[in-house]
N, CA and C of each residue as an Amber inpcrd file, in Angstrom:
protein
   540
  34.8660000  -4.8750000  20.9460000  33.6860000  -4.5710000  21.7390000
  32.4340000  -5.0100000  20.9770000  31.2790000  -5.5160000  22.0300000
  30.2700000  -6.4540000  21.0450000  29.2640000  -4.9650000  20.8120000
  27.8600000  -5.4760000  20.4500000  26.8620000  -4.5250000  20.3380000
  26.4270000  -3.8820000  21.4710000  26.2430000  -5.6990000  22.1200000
  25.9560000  -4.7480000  23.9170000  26.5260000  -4.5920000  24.7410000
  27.6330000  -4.3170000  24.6720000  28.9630000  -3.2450000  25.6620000
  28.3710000  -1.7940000  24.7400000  28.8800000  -2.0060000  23.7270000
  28.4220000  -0.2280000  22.7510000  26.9670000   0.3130000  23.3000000
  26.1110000  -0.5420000  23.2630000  24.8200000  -0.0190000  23.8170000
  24.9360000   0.4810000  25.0500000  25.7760000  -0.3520000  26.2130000
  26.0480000  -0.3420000  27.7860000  26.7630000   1.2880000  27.8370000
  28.1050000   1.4480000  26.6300000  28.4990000   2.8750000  27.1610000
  27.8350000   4.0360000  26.2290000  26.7920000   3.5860000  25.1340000
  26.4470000   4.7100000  25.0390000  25.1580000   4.8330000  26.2250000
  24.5820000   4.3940000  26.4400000  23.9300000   4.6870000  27.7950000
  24.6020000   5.0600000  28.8900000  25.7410000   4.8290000  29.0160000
  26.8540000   5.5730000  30.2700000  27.0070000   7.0440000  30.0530000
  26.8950000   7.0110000  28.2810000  27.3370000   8.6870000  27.8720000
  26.5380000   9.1160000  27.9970000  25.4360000   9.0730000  27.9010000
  23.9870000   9.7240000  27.4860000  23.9810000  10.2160000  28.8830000
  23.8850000   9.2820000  30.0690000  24.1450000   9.6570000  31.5640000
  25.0840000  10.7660000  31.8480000  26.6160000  10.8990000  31.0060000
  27.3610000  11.3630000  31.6640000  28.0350000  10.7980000  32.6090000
  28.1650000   9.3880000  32.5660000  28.9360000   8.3480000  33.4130000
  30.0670000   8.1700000  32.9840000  30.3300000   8.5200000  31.8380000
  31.7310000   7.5340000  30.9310000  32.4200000   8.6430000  31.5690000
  33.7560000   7.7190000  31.2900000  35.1530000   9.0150000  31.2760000
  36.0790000   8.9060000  30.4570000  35.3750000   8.9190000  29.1860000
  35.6760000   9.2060000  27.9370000  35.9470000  10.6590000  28.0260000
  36.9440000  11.0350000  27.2510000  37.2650000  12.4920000  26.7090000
  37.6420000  13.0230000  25.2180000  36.8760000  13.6590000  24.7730000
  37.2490000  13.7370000  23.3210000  36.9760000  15.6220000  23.2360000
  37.9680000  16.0080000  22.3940000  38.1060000  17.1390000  22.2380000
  37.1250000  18.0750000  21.7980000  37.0990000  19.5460000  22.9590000
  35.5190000  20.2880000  23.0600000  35.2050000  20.7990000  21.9590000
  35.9730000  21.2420000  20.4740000  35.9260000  21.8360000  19.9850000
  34.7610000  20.9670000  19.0540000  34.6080000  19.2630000  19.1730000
  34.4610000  18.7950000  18.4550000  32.8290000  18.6170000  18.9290000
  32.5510000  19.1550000  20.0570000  31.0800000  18.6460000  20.6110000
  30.3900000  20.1330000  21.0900000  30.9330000  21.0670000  20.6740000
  30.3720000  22.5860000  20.6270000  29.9180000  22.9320000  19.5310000
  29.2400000  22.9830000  19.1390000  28.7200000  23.9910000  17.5920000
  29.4810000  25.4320000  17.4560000  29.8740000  25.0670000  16.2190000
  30.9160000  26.3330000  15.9200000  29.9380000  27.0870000  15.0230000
  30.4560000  28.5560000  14.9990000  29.5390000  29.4190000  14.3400000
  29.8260000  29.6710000  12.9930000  29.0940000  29.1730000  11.8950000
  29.6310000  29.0590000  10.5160000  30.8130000  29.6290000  10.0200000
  31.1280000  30.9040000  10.7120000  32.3340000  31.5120000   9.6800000
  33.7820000  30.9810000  11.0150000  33.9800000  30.1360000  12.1140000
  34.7070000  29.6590000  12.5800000  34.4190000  28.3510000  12.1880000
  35.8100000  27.7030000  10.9280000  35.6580000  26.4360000  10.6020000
  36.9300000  25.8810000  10.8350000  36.9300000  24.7290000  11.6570000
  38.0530000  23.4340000  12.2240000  39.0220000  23.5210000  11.0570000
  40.0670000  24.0660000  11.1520000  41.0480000  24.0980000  10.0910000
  41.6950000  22.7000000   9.8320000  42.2340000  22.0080000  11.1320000
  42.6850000  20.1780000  10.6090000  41.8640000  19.7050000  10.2630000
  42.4980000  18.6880000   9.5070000  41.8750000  17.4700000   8.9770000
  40.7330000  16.4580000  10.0420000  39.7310000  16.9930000  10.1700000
  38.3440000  16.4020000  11.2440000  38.5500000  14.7010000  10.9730000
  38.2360000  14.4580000   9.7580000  38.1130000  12.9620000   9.2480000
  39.6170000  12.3410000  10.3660000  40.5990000  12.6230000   9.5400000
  41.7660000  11.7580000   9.7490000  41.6530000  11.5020000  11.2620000
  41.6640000  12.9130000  12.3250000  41.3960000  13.0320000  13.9160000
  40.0750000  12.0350000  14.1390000  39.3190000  12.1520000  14.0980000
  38.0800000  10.9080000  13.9740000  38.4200000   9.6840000  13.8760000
  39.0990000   9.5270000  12.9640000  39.0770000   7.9410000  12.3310000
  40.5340000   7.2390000  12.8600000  41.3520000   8.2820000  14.3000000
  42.3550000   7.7400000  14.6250000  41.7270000   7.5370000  16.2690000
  40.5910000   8.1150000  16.7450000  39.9420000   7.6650000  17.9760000
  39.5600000   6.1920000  17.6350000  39.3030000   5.9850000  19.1220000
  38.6140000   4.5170000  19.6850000  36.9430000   4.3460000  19.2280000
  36.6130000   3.5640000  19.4650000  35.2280000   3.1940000  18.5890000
  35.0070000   4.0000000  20.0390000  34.8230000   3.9080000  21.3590000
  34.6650000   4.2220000  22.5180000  34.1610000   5.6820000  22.2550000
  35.6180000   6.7320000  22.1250000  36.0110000   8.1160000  21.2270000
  34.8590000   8.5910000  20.3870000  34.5420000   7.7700000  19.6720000
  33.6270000   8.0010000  18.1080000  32.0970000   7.7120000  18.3490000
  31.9290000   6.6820000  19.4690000  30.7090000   7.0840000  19.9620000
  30.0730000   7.9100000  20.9930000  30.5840000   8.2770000  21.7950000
  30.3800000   9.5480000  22.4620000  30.5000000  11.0520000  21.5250000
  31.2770000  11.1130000  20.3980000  31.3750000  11.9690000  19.8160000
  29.8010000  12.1510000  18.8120000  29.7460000  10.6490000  18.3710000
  28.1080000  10.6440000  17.7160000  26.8940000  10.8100000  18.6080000
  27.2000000  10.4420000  19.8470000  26.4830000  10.8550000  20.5540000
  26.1440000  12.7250000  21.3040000  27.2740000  13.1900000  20.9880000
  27.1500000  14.8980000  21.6270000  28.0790000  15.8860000  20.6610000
  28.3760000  15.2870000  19.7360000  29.1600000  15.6460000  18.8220000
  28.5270000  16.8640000  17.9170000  29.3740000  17.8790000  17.4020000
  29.1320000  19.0060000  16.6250000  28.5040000  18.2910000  15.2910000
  28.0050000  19.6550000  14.4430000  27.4010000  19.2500000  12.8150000
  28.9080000  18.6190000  12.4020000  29.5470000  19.0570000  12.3800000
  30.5730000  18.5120000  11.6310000  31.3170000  17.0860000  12.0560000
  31.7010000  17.0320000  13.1980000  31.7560000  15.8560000  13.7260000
  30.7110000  14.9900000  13.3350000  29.2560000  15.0780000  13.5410000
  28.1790000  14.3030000  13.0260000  28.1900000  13.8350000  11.8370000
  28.7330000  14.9200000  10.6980000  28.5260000  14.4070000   9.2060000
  30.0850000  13.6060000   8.6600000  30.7380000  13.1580000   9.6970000
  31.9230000  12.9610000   9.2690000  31.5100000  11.5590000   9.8410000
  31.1640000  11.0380000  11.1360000  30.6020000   9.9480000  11.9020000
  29.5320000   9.1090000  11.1380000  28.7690000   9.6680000  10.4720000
  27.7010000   9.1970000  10.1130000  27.6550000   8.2740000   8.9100000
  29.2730000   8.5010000   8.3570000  30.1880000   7.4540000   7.2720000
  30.9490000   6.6290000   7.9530000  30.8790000   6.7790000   9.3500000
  31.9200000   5.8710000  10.1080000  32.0430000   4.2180000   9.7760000
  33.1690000   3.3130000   9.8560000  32.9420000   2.1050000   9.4160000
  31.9650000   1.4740000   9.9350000  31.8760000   1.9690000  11.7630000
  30.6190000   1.0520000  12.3050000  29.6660000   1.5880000  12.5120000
  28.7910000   0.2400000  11.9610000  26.6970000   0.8090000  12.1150000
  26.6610000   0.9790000  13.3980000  26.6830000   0.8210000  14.4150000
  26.8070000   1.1540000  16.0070000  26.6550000   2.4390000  15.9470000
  27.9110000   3.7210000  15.5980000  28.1620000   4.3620000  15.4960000
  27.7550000   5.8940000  14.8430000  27.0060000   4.8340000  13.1180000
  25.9630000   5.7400000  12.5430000  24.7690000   6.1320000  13.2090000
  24.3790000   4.5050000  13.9810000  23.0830000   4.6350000  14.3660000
  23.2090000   5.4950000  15.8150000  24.1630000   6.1490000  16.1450000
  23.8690000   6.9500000  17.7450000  24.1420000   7.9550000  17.0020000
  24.7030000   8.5420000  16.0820000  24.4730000  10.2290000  15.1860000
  23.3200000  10.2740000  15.3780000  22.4970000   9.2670000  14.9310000
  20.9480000   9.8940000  14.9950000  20.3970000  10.0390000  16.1060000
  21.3560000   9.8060000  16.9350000  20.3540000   9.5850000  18.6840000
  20.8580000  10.9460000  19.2630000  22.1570000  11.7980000  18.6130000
  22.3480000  12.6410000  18.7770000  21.2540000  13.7950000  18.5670000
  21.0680000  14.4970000  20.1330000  20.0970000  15.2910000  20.4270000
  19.9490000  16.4100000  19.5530000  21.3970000  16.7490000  19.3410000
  21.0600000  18.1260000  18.9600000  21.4690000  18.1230000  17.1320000
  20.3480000  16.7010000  16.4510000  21.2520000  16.6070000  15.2930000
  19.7640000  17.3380000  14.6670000  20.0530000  18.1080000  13.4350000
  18.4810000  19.1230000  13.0900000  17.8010000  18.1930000  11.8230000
  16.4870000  18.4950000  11.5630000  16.1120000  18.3160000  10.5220000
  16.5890000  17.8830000   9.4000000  17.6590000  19.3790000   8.9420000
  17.7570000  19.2500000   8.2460000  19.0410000  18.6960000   7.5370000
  19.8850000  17.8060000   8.6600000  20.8420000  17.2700000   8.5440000
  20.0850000  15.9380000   8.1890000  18.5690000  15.2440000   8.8440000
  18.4490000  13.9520000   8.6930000  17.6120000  13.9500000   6.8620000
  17.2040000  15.0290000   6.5990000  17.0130000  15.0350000   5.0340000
  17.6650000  15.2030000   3.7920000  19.3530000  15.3150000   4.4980000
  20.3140000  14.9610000   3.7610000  20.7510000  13.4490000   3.8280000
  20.7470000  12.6390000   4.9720000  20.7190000  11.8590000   4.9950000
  19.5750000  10.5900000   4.6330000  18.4900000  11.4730000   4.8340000
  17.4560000  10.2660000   3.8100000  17.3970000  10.5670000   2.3330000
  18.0810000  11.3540000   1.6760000  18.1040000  11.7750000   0.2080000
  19.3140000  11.0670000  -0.2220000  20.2280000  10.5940000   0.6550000
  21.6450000   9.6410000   0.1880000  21.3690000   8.5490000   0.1130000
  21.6460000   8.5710000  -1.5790000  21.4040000   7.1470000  -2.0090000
  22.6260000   5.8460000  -1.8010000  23.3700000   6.3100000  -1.0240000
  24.0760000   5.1880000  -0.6220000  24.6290000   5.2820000   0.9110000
  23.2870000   6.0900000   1.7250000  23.3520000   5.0850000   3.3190000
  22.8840000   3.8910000   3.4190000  23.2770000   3.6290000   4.5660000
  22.6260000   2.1650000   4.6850000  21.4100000   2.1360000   5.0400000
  20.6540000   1.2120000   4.6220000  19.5940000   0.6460000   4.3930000
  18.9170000   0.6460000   6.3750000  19.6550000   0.4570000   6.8640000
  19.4780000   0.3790000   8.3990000  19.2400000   1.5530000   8.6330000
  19.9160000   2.5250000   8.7180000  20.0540000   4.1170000   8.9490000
  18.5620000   4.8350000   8.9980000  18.3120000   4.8670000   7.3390000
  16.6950000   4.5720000   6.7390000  15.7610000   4.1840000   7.4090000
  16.1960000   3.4850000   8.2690000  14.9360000   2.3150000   9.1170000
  14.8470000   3.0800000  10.2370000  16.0680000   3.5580000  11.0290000
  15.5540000   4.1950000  11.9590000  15.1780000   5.7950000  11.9720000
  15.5880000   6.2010000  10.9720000  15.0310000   7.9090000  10.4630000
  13.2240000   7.2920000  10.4550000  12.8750000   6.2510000   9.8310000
  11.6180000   5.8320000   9.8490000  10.6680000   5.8570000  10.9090000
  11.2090000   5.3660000  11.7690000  10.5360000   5.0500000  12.8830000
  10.4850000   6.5330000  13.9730000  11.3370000   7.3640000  13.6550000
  11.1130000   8.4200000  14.4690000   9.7790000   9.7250000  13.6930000
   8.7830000   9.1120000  14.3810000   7.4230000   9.9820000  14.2650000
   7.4320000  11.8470000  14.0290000   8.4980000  12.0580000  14.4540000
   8.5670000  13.6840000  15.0280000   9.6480000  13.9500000  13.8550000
  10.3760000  13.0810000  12.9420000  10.7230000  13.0000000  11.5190000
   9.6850000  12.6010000  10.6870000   9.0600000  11.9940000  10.7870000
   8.4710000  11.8490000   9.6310000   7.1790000  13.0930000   9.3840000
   7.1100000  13.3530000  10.1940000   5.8320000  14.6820000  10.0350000
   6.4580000  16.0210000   9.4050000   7.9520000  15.8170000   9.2050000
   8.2920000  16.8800000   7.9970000   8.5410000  16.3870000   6.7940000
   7.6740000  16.9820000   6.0640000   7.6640000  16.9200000   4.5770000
   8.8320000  16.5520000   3.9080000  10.2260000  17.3470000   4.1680000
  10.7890000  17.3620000   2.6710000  11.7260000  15.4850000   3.6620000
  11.8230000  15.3340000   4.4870000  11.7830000  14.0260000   5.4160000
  11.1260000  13.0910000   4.5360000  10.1860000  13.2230000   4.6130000
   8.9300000  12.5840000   4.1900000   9.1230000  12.1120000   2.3710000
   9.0630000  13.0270000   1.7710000   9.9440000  13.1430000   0.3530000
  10.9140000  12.2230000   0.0930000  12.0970000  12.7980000   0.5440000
  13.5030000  12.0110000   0.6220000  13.2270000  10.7900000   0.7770000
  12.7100000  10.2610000   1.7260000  12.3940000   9.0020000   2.1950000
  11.6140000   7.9580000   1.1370000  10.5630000   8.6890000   0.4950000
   9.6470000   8.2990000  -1.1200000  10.2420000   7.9870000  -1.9710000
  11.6000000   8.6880000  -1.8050000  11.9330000   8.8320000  -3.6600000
  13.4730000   8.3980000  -3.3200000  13.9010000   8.1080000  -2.1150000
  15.3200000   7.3490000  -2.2430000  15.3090000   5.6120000  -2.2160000
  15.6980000   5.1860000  -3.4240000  15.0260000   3.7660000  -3.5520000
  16.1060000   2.3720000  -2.8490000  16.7810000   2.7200000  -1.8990000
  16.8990000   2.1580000  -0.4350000  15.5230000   2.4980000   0.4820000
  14.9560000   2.9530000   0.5800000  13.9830000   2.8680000   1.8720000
  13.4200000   1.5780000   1.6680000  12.8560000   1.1270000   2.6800000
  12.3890000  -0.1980000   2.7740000  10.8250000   0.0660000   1.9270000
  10.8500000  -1.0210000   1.1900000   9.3660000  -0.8460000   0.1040000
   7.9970000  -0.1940000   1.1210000   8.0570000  -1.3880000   2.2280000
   6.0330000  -1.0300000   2.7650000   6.1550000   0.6850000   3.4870000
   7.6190000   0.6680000   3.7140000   7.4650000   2.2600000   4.1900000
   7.2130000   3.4360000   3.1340000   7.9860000   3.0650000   2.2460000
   8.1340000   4.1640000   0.7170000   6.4870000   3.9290000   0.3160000
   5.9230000   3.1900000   0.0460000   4.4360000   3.0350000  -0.5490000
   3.2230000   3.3090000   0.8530000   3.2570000   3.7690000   1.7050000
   2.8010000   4.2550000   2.7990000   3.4400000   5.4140000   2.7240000
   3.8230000   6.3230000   2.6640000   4.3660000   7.2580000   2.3490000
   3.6710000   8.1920000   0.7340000   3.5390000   7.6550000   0.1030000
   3.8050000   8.2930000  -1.3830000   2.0500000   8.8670000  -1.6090000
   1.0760000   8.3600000  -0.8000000   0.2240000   9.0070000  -0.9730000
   0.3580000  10.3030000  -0.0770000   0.5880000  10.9830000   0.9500000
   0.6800000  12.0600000   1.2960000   1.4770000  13.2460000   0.3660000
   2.1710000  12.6330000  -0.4580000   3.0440000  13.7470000  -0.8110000
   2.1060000  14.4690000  -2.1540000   2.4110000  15.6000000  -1.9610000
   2.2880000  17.2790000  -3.0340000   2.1620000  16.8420000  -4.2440000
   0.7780000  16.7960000  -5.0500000   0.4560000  16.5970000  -6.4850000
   2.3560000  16.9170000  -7.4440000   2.6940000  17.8760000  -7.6080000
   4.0590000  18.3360000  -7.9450000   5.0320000  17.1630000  -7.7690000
   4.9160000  16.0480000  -6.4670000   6.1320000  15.7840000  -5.9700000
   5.5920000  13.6980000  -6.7780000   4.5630000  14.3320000  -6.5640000
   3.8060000  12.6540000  -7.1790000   3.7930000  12.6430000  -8.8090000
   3.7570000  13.9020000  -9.6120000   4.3360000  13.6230000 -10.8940000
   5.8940000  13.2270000 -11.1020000   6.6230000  13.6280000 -10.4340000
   8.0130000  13.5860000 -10.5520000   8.3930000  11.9620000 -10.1870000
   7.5740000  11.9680000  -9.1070000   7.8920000  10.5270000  -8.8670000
   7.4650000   9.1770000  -9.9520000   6.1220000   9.4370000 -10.6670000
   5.5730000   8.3100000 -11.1780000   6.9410000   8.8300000 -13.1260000
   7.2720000  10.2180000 -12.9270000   7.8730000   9.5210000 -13.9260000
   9.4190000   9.4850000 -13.6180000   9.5480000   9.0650000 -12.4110000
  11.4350000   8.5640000 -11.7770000  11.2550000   7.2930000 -12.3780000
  12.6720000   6.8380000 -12.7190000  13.1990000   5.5630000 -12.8520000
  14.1250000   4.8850000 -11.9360000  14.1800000   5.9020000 -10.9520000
  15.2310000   5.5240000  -9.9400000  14.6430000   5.1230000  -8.3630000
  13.2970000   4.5800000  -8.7460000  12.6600000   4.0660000  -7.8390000
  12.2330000   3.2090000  -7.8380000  11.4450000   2.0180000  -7.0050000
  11.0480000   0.5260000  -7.3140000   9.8740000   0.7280000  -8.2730000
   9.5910000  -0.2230000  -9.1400000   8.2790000  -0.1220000  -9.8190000
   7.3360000  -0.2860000  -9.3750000   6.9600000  -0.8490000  -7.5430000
   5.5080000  -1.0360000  -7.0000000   5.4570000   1.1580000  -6.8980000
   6.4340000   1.4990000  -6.1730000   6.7170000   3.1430000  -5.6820000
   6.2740000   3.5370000  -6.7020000   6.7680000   3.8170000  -8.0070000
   6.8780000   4.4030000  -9.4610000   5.2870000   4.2850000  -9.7120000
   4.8340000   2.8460000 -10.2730000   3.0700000   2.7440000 -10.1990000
   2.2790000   2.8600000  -9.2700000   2.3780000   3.2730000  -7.6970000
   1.7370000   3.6390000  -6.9590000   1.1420000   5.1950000  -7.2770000
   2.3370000   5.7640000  -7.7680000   2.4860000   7.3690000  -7.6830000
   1.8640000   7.7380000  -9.2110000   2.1090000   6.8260000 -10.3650000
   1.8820000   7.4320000 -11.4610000  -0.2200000   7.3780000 -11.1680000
  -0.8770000   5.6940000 -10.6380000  -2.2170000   5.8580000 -10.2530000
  -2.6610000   6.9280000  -9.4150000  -2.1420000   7.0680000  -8.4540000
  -2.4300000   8.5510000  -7.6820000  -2.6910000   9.6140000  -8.7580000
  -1.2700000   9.8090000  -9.3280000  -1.7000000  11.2910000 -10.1540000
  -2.7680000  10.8080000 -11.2180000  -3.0800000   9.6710000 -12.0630000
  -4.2210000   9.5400000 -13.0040000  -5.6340000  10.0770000 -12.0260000
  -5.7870000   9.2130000 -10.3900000  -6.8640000   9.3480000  -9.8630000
  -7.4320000  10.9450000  -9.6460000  -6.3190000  11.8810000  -8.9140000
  -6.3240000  12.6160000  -8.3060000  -6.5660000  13.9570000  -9.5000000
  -6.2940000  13.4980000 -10.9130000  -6.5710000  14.3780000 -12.3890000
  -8.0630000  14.3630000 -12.4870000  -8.4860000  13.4200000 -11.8050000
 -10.0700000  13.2230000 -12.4310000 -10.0530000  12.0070000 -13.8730000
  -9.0670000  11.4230000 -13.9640000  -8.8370000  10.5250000 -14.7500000
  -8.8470000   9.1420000 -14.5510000  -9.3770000   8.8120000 -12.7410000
  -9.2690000   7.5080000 -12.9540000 -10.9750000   7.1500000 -13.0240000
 -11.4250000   7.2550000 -13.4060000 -12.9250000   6.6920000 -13.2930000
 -12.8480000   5.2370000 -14.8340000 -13.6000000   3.9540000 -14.4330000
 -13.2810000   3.1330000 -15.6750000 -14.1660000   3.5460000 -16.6570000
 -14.9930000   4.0570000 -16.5640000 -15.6130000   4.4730000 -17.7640000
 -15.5100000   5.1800000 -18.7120000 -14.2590000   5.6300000 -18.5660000
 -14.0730000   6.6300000 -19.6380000 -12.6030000   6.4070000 -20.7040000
 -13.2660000   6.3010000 -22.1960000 -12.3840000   5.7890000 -23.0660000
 -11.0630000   6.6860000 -23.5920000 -10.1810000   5.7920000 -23.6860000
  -8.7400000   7.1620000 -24.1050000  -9.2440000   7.4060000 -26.0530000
């Protein structure tokens, strides 16, 4: 199946057109102390790409965080289109330093994510984000969160010296006139 058949039925699902069926347990939110005793992964990863996107699409937390490693980007990228996926599932996912780089891009672009902070953070200081977004970003963040950053090494060096000038400016230390 190409990109745009996958696009064609997740828009069928989103409708409620498909007649796809995948098991309820897996697209209900279970209440923390009721947890899916089988193996979720193995059941997942023996459905149809068909299966696995409707599931990323209406799929439980757990189903979601199991999908969201799925082999296909198709697949990752409708977890996130999943309605009922929270906060604070997508600031685990912008703090993983080994999603894909794509994933990143579209956590980016959703406005109503980026206006939460620790979102906002994750996104600064995980050094996959795409550079002009991470350095558009790094001035909003918390004096606290801009020391940590200018002295990370696990970030690009434009990110790293953006953040370390901020905190010199923002000390009262950047003026040129004044000798060390």
């Amino acid at each position: 199946m190409n990109d745009l058949n996958l696009e064609a039925l997740a828009e069928d699902i989103q409708q409620d057109r498909d007649t796809i069926v995948v098991p309820q347990d897996l697209v209900e939110e279970l209440p923390p102390e009721k947890k899916i005793s089988r193996n979720l992964a193995a059941e997942i990863q023996q459905m149809t790409v068909g299966e696995r996107l409707k599931l990323a699409l209406k799929g439980n937390r757990d189903a979601r965080m199991i999908l969201i490693r799925d082999s296909s980007r198709v697949v990752q990228r409708f977890v996130l289109q999943n309605p009922r996926i929270t906060e604070e599932e997508v600031v685990a996912l912008a703090k993983n330093r080994s999603i894909d780089r794509e994933l990143l891009d579209q956590i980016c672009r959703r406005k109503e994510w980026l206006g939460n902070y620790q979102i906002k953070l994750a996104l600064a200081t995980n050094p996959k984000t795409p550079l002009a977004l991470a350095v558009r970003l790094v001035p909003s963040l918390l004096p606290r969160d801009l020391r940590g950053l200018a002295k990370s090494k696990n970030v690009p060096s434009a990110v790293n010296g953006l953040a370390k000038r901020l905190v010199i400016e923002r000390s009262g230390g950047g003026s040129s006139s004044s000798s060390h």
